[in-house]
mmCIF file of C-alpha atoms in Angstrom:
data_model
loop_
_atom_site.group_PDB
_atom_site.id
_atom_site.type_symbol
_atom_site.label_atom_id
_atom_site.label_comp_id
_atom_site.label_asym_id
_atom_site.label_seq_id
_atom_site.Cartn_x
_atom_site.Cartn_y
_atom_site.Cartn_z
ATOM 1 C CA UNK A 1211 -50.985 63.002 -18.583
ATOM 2 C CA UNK A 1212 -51.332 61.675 -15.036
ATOM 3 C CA UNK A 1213 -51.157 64.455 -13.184
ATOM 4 C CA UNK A 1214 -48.283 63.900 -11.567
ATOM 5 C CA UNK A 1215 -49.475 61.122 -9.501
ATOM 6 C CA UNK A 1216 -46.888 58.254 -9.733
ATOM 7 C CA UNK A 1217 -49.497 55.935 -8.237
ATOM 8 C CA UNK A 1218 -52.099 56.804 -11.367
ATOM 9 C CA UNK A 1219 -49.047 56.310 -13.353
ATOM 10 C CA UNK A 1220 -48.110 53.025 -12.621
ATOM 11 C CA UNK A 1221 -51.748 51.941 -12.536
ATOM 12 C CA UNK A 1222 -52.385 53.256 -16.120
ATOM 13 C CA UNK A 1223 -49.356 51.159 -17.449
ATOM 14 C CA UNK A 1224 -50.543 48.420 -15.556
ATOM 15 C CA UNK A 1225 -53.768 48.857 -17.315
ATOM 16 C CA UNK A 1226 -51.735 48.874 -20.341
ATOM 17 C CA UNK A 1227 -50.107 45.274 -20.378
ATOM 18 C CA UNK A 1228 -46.872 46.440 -18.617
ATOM 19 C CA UNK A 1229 -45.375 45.256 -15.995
ATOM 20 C CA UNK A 1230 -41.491 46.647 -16.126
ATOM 21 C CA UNK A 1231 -40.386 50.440 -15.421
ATOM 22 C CA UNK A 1232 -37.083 51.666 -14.998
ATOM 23 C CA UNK A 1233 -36.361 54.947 -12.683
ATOM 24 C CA UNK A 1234 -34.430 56.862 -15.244
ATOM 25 C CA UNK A 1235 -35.634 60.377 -13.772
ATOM 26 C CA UNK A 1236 -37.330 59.764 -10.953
ATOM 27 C CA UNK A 1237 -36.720 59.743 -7.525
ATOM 28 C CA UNK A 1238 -35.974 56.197 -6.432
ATOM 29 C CA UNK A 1239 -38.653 56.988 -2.763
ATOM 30 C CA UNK A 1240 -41.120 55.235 -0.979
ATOM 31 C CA UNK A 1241 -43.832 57.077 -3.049
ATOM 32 C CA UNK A 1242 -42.072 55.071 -6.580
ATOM 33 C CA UNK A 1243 -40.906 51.289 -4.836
ATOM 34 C CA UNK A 1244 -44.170 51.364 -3.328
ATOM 35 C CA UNK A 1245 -46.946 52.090 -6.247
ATOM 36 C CA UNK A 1246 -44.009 49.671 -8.299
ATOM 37 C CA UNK A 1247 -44.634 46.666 -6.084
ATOM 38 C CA UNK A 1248 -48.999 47.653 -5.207
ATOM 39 C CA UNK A 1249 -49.349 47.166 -9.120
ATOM 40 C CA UNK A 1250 -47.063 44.582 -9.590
ATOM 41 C CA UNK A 1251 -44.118 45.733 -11.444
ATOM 42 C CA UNK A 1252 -40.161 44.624 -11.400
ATOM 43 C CA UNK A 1253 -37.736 47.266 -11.967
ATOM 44 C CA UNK A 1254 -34.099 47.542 -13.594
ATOM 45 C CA UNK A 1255 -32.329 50.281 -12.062
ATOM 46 C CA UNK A 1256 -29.075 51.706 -12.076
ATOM 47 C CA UNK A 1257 -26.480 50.404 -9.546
ATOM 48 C CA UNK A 1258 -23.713 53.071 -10.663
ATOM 49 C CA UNK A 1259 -23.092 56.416 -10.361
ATOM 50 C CA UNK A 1260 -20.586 57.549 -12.569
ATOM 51 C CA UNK A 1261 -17.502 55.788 -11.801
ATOM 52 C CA UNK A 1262 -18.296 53.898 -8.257
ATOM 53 C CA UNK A 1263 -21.591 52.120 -7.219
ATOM 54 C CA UNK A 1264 -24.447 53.707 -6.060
ATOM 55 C CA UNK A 1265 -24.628 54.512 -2.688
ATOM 56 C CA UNK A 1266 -28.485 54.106 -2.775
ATOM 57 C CA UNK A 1267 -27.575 50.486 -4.436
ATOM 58 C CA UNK A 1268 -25.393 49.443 -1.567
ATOM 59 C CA UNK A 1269 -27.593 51.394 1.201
ATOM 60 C CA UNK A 1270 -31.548 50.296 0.244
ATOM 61 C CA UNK A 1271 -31.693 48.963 -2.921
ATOM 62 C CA UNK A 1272 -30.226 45.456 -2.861
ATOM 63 C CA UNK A 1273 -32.795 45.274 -0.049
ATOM 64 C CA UNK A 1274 -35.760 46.279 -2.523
ATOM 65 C CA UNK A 1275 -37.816 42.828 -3.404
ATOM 66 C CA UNK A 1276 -39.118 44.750 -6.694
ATOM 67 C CA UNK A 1277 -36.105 45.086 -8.175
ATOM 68 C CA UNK A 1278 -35.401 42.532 -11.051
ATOM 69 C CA UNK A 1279 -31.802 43.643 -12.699
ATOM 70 C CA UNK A 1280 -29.547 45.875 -11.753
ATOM 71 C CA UNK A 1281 -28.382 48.914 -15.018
ATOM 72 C CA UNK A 1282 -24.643 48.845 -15.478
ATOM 73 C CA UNK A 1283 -24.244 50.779 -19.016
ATOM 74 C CA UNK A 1284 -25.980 53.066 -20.723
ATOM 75 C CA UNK A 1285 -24.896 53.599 -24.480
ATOM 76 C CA UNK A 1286 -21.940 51.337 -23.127
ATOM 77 C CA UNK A 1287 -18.859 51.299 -26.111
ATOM 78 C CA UNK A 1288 -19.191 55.374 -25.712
ATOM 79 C CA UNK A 1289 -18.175 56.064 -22.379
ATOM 80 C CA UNK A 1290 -17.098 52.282 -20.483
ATOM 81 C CA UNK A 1291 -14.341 50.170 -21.120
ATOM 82 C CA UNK A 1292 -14.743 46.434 -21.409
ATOM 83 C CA UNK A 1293 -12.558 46.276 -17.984
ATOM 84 C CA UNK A 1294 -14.961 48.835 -16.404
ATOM 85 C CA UNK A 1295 -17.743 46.796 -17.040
ATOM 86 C CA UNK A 1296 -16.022 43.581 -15.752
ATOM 87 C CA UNK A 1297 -15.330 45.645 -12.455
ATOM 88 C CA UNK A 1298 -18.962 46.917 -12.039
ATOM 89 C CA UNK A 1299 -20.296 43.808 -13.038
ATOM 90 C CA UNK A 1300 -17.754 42.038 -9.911
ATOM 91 C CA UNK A 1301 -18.623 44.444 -7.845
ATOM 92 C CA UNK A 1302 -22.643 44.388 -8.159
ATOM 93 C CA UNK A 1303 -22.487 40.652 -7.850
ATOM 94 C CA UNK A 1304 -20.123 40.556 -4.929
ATOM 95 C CA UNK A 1305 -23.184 43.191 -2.853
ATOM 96 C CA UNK A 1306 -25.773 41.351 -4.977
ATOM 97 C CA UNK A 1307 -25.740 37.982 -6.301
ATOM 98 C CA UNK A 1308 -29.006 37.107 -6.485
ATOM 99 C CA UNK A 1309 -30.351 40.090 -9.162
ATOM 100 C CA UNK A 1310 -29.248 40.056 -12.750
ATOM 101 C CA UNK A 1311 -27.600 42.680 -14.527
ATOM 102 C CA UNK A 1312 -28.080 44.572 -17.580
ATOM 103 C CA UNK A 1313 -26.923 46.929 -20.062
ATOM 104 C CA UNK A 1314 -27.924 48.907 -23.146
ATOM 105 C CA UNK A 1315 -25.849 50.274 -26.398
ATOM 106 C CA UNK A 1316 -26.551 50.229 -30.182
ATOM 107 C CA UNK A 1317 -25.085 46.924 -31.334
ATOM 108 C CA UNK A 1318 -24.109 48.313 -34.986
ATOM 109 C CA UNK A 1319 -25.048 44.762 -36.655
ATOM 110 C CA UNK A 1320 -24.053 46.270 -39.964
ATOM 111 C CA UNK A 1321 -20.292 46.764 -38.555
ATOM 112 C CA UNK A 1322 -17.402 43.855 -38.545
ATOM 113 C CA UNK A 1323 -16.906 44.649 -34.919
ATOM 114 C CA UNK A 1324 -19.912 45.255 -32.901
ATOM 115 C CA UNK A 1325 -20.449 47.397 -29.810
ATOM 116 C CA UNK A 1326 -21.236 44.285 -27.876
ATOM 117 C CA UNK A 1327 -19.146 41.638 -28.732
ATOM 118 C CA UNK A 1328 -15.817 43.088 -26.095
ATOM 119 C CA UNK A 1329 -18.975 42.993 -23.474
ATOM 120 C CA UNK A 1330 -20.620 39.912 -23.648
ATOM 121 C CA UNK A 1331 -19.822 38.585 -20.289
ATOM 122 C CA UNK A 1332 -19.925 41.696 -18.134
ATOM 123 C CA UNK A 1333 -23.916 41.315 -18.025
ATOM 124 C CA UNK A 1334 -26.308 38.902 -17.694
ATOM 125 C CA UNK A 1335 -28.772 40.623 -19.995
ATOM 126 C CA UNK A 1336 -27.771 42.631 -23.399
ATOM 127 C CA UNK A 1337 -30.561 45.542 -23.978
ATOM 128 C CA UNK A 1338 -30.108 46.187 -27.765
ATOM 129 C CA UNK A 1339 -31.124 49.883 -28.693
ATOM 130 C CA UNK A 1340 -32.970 49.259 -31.677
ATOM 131 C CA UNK A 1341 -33.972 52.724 -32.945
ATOM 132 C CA UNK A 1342 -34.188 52.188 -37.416
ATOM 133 C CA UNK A 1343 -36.003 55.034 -37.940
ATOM 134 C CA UNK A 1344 -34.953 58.146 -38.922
ATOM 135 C CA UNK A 1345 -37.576 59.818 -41.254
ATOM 136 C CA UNK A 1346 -35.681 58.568 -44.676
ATOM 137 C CA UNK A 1347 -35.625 56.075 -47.294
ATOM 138 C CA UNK A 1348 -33.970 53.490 -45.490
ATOM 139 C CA UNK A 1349 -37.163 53.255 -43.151
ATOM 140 C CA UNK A 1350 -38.580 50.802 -44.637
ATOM 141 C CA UNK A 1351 -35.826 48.384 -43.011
ATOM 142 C CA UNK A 1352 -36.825 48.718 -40.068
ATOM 143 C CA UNK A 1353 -38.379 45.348 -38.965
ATOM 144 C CA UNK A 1354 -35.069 43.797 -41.227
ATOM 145 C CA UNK A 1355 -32.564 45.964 -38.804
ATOM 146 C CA UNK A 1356 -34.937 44.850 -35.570
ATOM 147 C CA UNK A 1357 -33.619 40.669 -37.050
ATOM 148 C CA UNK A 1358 -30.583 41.960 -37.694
ATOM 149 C CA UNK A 1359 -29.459 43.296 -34.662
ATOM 150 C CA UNK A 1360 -31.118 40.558 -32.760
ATOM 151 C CA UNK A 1361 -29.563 37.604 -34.275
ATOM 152 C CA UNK A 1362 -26.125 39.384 -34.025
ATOM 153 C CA UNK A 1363 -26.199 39.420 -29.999
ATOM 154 C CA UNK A 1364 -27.161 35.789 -29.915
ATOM 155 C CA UNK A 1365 -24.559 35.268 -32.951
ATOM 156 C CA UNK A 1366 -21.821 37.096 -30.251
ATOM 157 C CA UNK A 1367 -22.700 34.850 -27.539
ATOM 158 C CA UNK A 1368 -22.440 31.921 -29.352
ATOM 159 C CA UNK A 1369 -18.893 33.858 -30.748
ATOM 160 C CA UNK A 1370 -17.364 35.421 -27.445
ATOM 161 C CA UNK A 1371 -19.467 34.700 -24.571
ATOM 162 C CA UNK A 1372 -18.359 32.508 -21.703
ATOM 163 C CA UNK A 1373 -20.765 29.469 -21.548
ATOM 164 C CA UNK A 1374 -23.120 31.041 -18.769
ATOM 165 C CA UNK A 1375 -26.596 31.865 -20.462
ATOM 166 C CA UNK A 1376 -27.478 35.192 -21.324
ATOM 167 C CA UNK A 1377 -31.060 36.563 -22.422
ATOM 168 C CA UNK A 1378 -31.846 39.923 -24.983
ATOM 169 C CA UNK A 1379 -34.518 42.132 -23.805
ATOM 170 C CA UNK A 1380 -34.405 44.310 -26.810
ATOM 171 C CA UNK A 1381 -35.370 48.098 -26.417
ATOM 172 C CA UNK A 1382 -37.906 49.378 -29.535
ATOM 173 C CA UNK A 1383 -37.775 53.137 -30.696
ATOM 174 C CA UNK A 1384 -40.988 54.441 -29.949
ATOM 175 C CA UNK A 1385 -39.881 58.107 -30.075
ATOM 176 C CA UNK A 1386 -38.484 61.122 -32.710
ATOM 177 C CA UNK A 1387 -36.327 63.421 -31.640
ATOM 178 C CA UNK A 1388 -32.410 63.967 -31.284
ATOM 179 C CA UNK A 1389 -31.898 63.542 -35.351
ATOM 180 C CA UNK A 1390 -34.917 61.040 -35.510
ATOM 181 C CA UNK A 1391 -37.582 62.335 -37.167
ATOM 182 C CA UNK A 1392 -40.736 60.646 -36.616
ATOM 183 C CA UNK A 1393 -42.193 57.465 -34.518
ATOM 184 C CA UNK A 1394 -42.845 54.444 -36.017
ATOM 185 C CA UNK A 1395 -46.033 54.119 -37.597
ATOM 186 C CA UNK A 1396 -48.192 51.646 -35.314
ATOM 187 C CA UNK A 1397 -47.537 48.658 -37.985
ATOM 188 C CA UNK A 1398 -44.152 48.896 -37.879
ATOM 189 C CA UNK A 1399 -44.457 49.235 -34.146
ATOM 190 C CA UNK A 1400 -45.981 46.519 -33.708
ATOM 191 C CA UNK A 1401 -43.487 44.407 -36.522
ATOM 192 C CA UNK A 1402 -40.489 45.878 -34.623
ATOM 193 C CA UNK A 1403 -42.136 43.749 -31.439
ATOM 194 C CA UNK A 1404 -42.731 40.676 -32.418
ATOM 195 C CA UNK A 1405 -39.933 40.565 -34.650
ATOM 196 C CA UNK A 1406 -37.353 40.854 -31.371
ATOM 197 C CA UNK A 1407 -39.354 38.519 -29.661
ATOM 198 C CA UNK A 1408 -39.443 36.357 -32.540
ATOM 199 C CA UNK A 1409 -35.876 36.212 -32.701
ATOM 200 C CA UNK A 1410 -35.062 35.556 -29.529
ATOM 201 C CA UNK A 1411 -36.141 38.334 -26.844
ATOM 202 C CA UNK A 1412 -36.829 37.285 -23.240
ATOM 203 C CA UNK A 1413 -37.903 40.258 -22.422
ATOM 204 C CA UNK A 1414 -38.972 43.568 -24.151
ATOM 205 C CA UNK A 1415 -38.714 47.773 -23.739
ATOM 206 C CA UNK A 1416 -39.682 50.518 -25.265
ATOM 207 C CA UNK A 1417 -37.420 53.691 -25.162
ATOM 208 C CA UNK A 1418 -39.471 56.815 -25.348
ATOM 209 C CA UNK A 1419 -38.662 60.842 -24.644
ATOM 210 C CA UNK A 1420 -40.379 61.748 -21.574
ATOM 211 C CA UNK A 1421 -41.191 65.374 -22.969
ATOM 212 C CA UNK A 1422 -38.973 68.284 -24.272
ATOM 213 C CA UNK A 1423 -39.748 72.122 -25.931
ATOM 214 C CA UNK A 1424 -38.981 72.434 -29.686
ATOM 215 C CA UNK A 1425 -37.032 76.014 -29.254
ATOM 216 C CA UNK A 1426 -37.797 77.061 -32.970
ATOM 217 C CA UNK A 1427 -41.271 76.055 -33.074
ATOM 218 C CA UNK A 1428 -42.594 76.400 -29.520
ATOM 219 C CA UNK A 1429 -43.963 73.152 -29.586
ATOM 220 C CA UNK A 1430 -43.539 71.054 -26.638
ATOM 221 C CA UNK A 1431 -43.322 67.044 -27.655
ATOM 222 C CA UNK A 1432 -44.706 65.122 -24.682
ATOM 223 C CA UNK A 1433 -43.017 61.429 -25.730
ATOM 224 C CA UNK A 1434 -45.436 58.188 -26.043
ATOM 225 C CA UNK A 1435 -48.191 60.688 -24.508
ATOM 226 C CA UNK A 1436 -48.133 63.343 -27.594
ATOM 227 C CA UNK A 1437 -51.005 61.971 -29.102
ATOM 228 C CA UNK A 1438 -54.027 59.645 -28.683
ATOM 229 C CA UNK A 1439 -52.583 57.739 -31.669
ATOM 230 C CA UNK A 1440 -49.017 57.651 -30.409
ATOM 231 C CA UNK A 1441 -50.346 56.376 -27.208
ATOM 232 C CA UNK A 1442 -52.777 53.910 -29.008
ATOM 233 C CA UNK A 1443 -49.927 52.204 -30.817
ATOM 234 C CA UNK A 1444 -47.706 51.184 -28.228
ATOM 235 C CA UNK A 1445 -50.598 49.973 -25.654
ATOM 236 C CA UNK A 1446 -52.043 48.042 -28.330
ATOM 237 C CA UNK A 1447 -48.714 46.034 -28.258
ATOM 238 C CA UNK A 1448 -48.293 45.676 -24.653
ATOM 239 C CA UNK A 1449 -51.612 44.617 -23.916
ATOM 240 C CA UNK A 1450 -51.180 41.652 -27.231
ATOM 241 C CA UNK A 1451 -47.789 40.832 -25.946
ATOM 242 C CA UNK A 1452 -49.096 40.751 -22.278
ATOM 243 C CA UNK A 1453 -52.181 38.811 -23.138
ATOM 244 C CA UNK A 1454 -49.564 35.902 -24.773
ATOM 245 C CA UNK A 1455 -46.934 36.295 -22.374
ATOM 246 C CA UNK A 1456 -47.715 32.631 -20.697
ATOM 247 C CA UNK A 1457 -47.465 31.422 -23.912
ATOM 248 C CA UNK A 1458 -43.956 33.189 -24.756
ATOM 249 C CA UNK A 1459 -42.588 32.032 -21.257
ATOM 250 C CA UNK A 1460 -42.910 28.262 -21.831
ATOM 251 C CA UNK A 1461 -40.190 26.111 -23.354
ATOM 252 C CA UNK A 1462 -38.610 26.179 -26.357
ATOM 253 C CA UNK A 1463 -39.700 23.226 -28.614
ATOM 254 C CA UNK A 1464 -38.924 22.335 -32.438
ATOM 255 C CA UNK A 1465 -39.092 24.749 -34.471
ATOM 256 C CA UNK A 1466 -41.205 24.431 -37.875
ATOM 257 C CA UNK A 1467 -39.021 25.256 -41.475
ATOM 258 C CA UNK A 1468 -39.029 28.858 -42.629
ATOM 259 C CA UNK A 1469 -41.840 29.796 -44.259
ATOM 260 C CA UNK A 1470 -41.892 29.285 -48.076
ATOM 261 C CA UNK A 1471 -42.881 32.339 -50.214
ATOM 262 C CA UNK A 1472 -45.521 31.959 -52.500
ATOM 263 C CA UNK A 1473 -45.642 35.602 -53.831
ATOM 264 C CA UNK A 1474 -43.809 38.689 -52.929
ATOM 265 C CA UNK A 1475 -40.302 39.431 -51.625
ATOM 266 C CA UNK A 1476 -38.349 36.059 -50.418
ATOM 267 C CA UNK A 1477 -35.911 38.243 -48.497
ATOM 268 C CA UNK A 1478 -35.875 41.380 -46.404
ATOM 269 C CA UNK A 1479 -33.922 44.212 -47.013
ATOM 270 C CA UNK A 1480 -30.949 42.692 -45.878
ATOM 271 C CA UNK A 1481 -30.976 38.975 -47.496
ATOM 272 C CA UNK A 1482 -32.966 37.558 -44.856
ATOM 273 C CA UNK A 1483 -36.116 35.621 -44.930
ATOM 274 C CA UNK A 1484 -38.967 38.209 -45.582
ATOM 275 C CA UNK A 1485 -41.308 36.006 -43.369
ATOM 276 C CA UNK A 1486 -40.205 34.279 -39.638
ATOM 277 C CA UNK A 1487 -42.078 32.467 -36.893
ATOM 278 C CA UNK A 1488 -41.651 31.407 -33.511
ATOM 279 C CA UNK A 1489 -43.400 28.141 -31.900
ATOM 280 C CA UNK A 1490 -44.403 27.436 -28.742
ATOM 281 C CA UNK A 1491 -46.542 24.819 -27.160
ATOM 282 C CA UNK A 1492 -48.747 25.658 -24.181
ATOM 283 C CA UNK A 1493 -52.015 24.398 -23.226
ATOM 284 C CA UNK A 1494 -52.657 21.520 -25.700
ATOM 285 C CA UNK A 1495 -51.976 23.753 -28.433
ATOM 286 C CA UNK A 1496 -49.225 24.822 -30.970
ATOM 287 C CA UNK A 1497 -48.959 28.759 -31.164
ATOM 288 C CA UNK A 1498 -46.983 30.080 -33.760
ATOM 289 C CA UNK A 1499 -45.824 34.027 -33.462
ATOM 290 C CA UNK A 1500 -44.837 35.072 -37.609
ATOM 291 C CA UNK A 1501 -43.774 38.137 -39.187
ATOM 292 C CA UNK A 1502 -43.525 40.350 -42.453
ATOM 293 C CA UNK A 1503 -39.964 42.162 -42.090
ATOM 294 C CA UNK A 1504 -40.849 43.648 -45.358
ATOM 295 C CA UNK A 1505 -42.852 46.465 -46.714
ATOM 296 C CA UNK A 1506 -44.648 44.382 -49.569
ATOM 297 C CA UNK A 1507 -47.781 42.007 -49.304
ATOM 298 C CA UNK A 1508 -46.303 38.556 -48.849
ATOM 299 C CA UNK A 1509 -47.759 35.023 -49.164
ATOM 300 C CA UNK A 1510 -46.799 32.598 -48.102
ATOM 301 C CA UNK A 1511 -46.882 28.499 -47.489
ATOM 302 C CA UNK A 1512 -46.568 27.290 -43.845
ATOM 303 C CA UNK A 1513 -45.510 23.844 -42.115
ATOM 304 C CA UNK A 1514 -46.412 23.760 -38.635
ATOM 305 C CA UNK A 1515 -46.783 20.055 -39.119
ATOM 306 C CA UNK A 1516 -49.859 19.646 -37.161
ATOM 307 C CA UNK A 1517 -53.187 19.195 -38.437
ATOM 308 C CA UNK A 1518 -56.099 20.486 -36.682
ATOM 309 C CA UNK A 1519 -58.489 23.817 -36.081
ATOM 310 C CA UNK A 1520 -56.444 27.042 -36.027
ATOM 311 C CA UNK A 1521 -57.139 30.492 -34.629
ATOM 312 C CA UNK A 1522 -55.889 34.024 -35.535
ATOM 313 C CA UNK A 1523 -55.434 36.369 -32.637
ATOM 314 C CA UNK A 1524 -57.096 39.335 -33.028
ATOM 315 C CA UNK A 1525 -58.349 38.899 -36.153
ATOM 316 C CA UNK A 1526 -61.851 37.019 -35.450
ATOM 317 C CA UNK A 1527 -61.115 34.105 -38.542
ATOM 318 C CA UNK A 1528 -60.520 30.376 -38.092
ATOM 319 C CA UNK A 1529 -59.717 27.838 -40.269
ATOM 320 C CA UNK A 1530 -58.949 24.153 -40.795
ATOM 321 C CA UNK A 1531 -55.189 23.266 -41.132
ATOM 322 C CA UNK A 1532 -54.978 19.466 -43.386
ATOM 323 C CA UNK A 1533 -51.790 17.772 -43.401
ATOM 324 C CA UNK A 1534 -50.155 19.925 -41.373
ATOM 325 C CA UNK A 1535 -49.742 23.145 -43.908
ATOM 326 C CA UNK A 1536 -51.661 25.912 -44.639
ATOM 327 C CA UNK A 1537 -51.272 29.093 -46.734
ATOM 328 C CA UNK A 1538 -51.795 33.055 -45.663
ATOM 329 C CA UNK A 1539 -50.975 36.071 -46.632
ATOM 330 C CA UNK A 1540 -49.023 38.732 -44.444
ATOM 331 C CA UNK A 1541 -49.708 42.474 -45.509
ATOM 332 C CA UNK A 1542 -46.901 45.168 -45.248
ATOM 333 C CA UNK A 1543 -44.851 44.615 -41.926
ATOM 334 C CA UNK A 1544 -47.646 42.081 -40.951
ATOM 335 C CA UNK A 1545 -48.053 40.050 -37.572
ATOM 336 C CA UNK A 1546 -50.145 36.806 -37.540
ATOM 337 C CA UNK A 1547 -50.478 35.243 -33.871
ATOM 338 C CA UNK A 1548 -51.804 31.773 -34.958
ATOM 339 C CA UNK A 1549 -53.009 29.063 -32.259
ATOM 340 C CA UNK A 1550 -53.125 25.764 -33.773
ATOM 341 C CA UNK A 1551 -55.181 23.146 -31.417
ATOM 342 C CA UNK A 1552 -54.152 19.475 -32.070
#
């Protein structure tokens, strides 16, 4: 897709909005830290190798000024004990206490215990694998399970955590493969986003196969390069999300009630809200991020409580907004980016 030039690489996710990579199979060289740091992209890395710490960690990269966080788990409640954790965690921050630290596991909302709750305060960052769809009926959750999981790590700090703050960068599926049998469509994509961001994400991934040979049918699956549509789906999110990211990065400030439905599904799949927003102010203007978790047309009534001329991102319509409410409809899994100025 690049041909094999990690510089072109980097520059054509740069192009694409991103600005985050992670060396899962490739060499940590010069060749990667420096086309990471020319295009200007942080990195999350791991710091372990198998049971003790990476001698690449302790030798260069503490030393590297791209890196941002430092990987302690992958798929964590399989294969590390809560005390593990705690020791990699100590021992990271006792080499290097300036980075954060991360990990990543399924949080299994939908289960009394979680994965993460034993975990909470190993890490600084919890990177929920949020991966709903697996070719069958219960698809159409998706966006619901992307809520669900989210509000369940903030609902285990508030639960088990320590007092110290902790952020979510949530990781979206944007793959099949390994029992899943298709990609999101670019909708529910693009739901699945702003949905984790909505609910609380700080940062955001995207977990993808890098490429593998179907043995049966010969066909060789090249990941979130397989197709000009495949590829098309998830730019078109990174370069939205990218394009809004000043706004996403400010401070939180009041939030506006839920939005009331008009018609359609009140609730999701799982007894939650069908429609959510987030506010933020930034630039003499109220932007409000909202979402369709469900797969049904929904409309709805909305109280920003401002009055005033409002915008729709990416949609080229305007509109007045009197007394502070206005009404709009949300197709299937819809996203409305709305930018309300006073």
């Amino acid at each position: 897709f690049n041909a094999y030039d990690i510089d072109r690489g980097f520059a054509d996710l740069k192009a694409a909005g991103f600005n985050l990579g992670h060396s899962y199979s490739v060499a940590r060289d010069a060749a990667f830290l420096s086309a990471a740091a020319k295009y200007g992209f942080k990195l999350w890395t791991c710091a372990v190798d198998a049971t003790k710490l990476d001698t690449w960690f302790v030798e260069k990269g503490r030393h590297d000024p791209t890196h941002l966080a430092w990987y302690l788990g992958d798929d964590t409640w399989d294969n590390t004990t809560p005390e593990q954790l705690r020791d990699r965690y100590e021992a990271v921050r006792a080499i290097d206490g300036v980075r954060l630290t991360c990990q990543a596991d399924p949080i299994r909302s939908d289960w009394a215990k979680d994965h993460y709750q034993d975990y909470v305060n190993y890490t600084d960052v919890f990177m929920p694998e949020i991966y709903p769809l697996h070719g069958d009926a219960k698809d159409v959750a998706c966006v619901a399970q992307t809520i669900k999981d989210m509000d369940r790590a903030y609902d285990d700090f508030a639960k088990h955590g320590d007092g110290r703050p902790h952020a979510v960068w949530p990781i979206i599926q944007h793959f099949k493969g390994w029992g899943w049998k298709r990609f999101p469509t670019a909708d529910q994509l693009n739901a699945m986003s702003f949905a984790a961001i909505i609910h609380g994400g700080k940062g955001i991934t995207w977990y993808t196969y890098g490429g593998y040979c179907n043995e049966t049918t010969k066909e060789f699956n090249f990941g979130v390069t397989s197709s000009a549509e495949v590829w098309g789906a998830i730019t078109n999110v990174s370069r939205r999300i990218s394009a809004v990211s000043s706004v996403l990065v400010e401070k939180p400030c009041e939030q506006p009630p839920v939005p009331q439905v008009i018609n359609g599904p009140k609730e999701d799949a799982f007894g939650q809200p069908s429609v959510t927003w987030l506010s933020r102010l930034h630039d003499g203007a109220l932007w409000l991020f909202a979402v369709n978790a469900t797969d049904k047309e929904v409309e709805v009534s909305l109280t920003p409580g401002v009055s005033g001329r409002c915008e729709v991102a990416w949609e080229s319509r305007s509109f007045e907004v009197p007394g502070g409410n206005f009404i709009d409809t949300f197709k299937p899994y819809g996203v409305h980016v709305y930018r309300l100025k006073k």
